[in-house]
Coordinates of C-alpha atoms in Angstrom, one line a residue:
X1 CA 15.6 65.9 25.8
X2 CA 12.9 64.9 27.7
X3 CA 12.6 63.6 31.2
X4 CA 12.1 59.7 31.8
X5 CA 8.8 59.1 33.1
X6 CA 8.5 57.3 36.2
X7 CA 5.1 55.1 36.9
X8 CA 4.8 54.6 40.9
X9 CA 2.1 52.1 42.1
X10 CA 0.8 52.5 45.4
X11 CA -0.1 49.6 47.4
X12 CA -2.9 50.0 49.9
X13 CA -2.9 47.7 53.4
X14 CA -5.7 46.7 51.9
X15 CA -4.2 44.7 49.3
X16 CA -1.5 43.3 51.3
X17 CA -4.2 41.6 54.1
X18 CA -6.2 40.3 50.9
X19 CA -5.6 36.7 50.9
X20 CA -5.0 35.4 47.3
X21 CA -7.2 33.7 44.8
X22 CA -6.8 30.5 44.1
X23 CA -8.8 28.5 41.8
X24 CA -10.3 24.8 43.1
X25 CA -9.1 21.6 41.7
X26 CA -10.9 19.1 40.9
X27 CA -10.3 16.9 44.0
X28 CA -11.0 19.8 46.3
X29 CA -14.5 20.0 44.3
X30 CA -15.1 16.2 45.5
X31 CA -16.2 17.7 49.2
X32 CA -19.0 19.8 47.4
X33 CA -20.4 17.2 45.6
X34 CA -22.9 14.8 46.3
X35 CA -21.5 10.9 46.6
X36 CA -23.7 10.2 43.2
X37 CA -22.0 12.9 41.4
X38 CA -19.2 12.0 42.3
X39 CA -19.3 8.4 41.0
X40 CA -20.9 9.6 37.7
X41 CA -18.1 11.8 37.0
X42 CA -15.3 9.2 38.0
X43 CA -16.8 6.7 35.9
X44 CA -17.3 9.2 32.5
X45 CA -14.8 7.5 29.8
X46 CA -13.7 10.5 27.9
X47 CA -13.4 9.8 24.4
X48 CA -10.0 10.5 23.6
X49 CA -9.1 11.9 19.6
X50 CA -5.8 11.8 17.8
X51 CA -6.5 13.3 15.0
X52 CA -8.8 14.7 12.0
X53 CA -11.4 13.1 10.4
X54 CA -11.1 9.5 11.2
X55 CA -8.0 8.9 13.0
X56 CA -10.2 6.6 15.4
X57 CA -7.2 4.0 16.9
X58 CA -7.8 5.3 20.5
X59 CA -11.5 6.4 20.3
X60 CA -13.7 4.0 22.2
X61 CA -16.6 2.3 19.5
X62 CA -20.1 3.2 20.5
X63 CA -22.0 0.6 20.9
X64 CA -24.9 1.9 18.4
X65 CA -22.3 2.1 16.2
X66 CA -22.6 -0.7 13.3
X67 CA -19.5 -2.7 12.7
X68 CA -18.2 -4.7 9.5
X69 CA -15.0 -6.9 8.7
X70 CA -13.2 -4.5 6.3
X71 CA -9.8 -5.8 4.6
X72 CA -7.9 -4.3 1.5
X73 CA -4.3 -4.0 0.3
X74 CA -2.3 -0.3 2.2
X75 CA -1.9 2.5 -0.1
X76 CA -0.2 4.8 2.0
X77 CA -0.9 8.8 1.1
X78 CA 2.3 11.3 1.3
X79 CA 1.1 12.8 4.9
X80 CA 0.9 9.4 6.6
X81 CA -2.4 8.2 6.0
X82 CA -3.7 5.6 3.8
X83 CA -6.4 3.8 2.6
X84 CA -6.8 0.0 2.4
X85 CA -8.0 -0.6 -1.2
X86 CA -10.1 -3.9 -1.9
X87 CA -9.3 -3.6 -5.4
X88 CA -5.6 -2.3 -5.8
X89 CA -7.2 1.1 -6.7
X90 CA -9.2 3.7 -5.8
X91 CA -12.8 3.2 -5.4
X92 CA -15.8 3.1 -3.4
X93 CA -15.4 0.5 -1.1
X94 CA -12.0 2.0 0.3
X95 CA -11.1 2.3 4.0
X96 CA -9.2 4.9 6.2
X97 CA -6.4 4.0 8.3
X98 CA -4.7 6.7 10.5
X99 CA -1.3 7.5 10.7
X100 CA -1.0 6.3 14.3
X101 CA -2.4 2.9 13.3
X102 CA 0.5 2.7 10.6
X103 CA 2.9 3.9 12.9
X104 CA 1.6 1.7 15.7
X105 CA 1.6 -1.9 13.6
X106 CA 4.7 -0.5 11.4
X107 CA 2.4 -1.1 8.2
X108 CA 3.9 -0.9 4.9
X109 CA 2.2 0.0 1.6
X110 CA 1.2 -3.3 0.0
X111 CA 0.2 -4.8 3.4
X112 CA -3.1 -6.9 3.0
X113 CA -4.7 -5.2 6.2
X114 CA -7.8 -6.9 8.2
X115 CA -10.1 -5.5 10.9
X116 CA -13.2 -4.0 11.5
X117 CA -14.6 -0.7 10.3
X118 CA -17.5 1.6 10.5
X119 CA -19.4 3.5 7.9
X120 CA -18.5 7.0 6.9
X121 CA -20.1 9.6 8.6
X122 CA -22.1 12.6 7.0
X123 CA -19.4 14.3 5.9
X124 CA -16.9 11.5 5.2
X125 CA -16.5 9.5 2.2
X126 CA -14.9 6.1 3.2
X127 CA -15.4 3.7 6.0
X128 CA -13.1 4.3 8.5
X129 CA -10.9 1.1 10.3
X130 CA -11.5 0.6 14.1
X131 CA -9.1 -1.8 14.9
X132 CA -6.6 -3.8 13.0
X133 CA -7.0 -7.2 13.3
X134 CA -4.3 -9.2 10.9
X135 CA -1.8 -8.6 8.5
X136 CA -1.1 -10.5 5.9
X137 CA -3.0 -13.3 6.9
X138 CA -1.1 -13.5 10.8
X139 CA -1.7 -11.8 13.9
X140 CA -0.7 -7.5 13.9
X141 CA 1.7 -7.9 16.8
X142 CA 3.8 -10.2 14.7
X143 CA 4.4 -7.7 12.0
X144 CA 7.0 -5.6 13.9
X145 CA 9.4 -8.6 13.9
X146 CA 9.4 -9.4 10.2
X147 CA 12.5 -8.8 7.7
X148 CA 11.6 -6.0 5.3
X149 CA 12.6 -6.7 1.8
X150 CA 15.6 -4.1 1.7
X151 CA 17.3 -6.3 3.7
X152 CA 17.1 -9.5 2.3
X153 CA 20.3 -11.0 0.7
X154 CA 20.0 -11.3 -2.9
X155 CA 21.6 -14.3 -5.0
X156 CA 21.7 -15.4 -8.2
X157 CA 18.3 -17.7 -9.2
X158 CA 18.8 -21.8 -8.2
X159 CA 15.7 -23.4 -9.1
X160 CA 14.3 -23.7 -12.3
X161 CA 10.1 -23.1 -13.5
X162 CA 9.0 -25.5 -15.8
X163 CA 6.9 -24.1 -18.0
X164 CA 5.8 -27.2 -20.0
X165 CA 2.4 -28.6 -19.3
X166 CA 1.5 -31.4 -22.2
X167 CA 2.0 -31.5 -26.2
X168 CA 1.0 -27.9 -26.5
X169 CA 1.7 -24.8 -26.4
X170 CA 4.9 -25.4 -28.5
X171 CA 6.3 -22.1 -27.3
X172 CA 6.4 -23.2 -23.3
X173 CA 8.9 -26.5 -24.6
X174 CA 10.7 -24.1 -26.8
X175 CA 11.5 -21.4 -23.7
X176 CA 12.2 -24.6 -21.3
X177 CA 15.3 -25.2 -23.9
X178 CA 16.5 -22.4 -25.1
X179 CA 15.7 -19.6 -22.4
X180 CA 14.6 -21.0 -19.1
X181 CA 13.4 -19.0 -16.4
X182 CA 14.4 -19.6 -12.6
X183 CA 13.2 -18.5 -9.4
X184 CA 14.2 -14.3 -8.7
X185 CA 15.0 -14.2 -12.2
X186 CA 14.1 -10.9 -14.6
X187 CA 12.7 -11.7 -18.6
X188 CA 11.9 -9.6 -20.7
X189 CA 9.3 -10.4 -24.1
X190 CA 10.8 -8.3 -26.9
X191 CA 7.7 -7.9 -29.5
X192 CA 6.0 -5.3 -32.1
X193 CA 2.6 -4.9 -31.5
X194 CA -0.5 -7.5 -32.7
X195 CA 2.7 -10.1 -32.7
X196 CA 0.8 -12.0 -29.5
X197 CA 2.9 -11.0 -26.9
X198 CA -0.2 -11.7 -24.4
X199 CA -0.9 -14.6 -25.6
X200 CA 2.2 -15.8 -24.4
X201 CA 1.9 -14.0 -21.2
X202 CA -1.5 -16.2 -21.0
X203 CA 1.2 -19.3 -21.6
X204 CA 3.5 -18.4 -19.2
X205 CA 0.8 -18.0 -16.5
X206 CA -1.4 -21.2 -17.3
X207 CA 2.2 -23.5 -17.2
X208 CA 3.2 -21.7 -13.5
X209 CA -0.3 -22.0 -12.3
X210 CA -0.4 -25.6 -13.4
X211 CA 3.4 -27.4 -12.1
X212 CA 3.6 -24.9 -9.3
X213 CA 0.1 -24.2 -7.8
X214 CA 2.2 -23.1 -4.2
X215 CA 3.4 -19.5 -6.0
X216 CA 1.8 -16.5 -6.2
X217 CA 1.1 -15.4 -9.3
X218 CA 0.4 -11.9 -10.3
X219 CA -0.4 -9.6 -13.4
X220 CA 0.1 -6.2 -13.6
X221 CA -1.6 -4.6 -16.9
X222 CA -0.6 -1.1 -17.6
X223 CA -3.2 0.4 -20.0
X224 CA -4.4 -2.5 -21.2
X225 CA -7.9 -2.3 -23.3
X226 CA -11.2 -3.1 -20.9
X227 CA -12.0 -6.2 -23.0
X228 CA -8.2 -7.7 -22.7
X229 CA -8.5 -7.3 -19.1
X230 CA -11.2 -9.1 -18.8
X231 CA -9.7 -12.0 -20.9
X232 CA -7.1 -12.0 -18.6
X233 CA -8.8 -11.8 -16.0
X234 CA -10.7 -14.9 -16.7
X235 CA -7.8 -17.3 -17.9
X236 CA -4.9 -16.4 -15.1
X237 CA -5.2 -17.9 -11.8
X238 CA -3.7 -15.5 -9.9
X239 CA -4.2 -11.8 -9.0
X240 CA -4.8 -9.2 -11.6
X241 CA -4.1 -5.7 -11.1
X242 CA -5.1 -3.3 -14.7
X243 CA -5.2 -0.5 -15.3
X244 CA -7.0 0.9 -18.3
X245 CA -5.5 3.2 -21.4
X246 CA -8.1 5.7 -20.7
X247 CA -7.3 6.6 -17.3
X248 CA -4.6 9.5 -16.0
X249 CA -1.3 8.4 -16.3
X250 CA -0.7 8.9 -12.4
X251 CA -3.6 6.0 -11.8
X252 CA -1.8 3.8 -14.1
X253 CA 1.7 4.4 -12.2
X254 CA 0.1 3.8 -8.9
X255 CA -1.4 1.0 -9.8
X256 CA 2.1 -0.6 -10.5
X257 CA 3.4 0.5 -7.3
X258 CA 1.0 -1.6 -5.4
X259 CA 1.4 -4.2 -7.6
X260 CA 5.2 -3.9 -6.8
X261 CA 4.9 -3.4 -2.9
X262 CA 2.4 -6.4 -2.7
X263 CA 4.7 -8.9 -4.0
X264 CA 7.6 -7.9 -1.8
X265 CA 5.2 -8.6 1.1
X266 CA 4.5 -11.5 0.0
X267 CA 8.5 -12.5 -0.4
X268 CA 8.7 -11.3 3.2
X269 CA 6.6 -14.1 3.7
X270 CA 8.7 -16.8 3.0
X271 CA 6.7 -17.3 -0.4
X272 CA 7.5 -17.2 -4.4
X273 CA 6.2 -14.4 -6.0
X274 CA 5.8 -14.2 -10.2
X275 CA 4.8 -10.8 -11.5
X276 CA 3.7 -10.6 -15.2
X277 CA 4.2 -7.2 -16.6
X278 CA 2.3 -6.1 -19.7
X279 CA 3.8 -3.8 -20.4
X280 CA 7.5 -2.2 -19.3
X281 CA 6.7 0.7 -22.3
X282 CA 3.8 1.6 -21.4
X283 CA 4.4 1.8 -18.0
X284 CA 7.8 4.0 -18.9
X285 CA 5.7 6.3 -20.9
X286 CA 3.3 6.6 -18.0
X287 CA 5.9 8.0 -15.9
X288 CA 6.7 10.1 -18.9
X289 CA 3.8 12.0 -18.6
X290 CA 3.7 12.3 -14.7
X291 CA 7.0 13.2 -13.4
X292 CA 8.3 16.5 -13.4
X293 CA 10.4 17.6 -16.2
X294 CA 14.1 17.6 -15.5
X295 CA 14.7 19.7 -18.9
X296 CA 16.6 17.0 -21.2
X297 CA 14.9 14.8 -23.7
X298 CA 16.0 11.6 -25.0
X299 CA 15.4 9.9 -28.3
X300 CA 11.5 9.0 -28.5
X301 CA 10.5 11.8 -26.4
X302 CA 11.2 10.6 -23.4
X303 CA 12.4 12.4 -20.0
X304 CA 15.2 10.8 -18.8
X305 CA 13.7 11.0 -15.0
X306 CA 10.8 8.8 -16.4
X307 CA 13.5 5.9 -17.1
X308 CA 14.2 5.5 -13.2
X309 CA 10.5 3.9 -11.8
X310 CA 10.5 1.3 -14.6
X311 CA 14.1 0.4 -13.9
X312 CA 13.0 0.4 -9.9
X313 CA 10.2 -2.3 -10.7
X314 CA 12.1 -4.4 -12.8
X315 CA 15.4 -4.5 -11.0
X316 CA 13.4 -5.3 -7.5
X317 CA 13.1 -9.0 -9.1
X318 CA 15.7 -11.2 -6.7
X319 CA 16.5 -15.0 -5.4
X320 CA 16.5 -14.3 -2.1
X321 CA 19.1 -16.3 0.5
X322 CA 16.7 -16.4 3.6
X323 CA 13.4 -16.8 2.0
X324 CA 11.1 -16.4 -0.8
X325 CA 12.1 -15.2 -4.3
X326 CA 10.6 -12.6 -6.8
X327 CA 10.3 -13.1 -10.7
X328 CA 9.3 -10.4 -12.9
X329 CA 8.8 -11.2 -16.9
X330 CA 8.2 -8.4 -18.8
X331 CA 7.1 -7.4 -22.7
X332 CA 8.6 -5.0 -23.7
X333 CA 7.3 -2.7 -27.5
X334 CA 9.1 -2.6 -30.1
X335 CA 8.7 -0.2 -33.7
X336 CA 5.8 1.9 -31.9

């Protein structure tokens, strides 16, 4: 075995006399400096950064920097960003929004979002938000006070919708008798295909439009053909949020999300919201395609965890006791 060694360190006088380093702070450099210096430095405003690429809420706006009223409905994105999106979906004309500004303003995806933004940078895509003005159409500070839609108290529908608006359409006197629809309430159009489903969608929307001009009317068009959107577009006076057949099935899911979280804004509002949905199967068979497999397969081909966003959408349709109410009619394909 052998010995232990033993390190010895030998202090000189020397060492013990030597008075000790100590490094300068910055208030004992004030006595070096000339009174100009020290002014200039004291008066510096050090831009101070959050975060990556954008996340802007506490750096202070250069004043060479160009400025521009931005607004767009929240997407949120899984790691706390988001984008406000002018049109409901991706595109050019997007904006940035931190995660501090979310967390600071207690934003919520659908939220129509106002302030004012720069352009992107060299290497940035989007315009980024500088400061958040309003949200949904009231001052940002209010927004932390408001009931979200969770916690509403649902009842049962109490007021009817006339759909009725003259001699014709026929159909709108025959659904006023035989199955009316009330405020909060779910429908859902049973049809094969080429039977005119959206025409009566179109029905439905004109007569609401028309007797009840306060609610906000909506339709959401789940792979819908470019041309039909466009008709749709043109003859409902309300928002319309499409999606097109061609595009990936995860666009055409998100774009019914928005929808979705928009309207419950909107019912946190105080206000009456009518979604038209065209249509519950394609939007089921959307999800079929972009959620993971859970292994089982029901009749038609479909994954039973696809069944559980389209029953999400359609079940958030509610009377509310407080305020506002939230009507969802569907179509619904048949012998496809």
């Amino acid at each position: 075995m052998s010995p232990a060694k033993v390190s010895v360190r030998v202090r000189n006088k020397s060492d013990e006399d030597m008075p000790e380093e100590k490094t300068p702070a910055v208030i004992d450099l004030r006595g070096d400096a000339q009174p100009q210096e020290v002014q200039a430095a004291s008066s510096y405003d050090r831009p101070r950064v959050s975060g990556y690429n954008g996340e802007m809420d506490d750096m202070p706006q250069a004043r060479d920097v160009p400025t521009q009223k931005v607004r767009g409905f929240l997407d949120i994105a899984s790691d706390g960003h988001g984008f406000l999106r002018p049109k409901f979906r991706p595109s050019a004309d997007d904006v940035y929004i931190s995660a501090s500004q979310i967390r600071k303003f207690q934003l919520i995806g659908g939220d129509e979002v106002e302030g004012l933004g720069r352009p992107p940078k060299d290497t940035e895509r989007y315009f980024g938000l500088l400061k958040v003005e309003k949200v949904n159409g009231e001052d940002a500070e209010k927004q932390t006070k408001r009931t979200k839609f969770e916690d509403l108290t649902p009842i049962y529908p109490d007021e009817k919708l006339t759909l009725e608006t003259g001699k014709l359409p026929l159909s709108m006197r025959v659904v006023d008798i035989i199955a009316p629809i009330g405020k909060g309430q779910r429908g859902m159009i049973v049809s094969p295909p080429k039977a005119g489903k959206t025409t009566f969608l179109k029905d439905i929307a004109r007569g609401i439009s028309e007797n009840y001009p306060k609610i906000h009317l909506m339709a959401s068009l789940i792979g819908e053909r470019p041309e039909e959107v466009t008709d749709i577009s043109r003859s409902v006076k309300g928002e319309v949020i499409a999606s097109n057949f061609d595009e990936p099935a995860e666009e055409q899911t998100r774009v019914a999300e928005i929808a979705l979280e928009r309207a419950k804004r909107l019912v946190e509002q105080g206000l009456d919201v009518v979604i038209l949905l065209d249509s519950i199967t394609r939007l089921a068979r959307a999800y079929n395609l972009s959620v993971p497999p859970s292994g089982r397969t029901l009749t038609g081909g479909f994954d039973p965890a696809a069944l559980y966003p389209p029953k999400r959408f359609f079940g958030a349709a509610r009377n509310c006791e407080e305020k506002g109410s939230l009507t969802i009619i569907g179509t619904a394909l048949i012998e496809t």
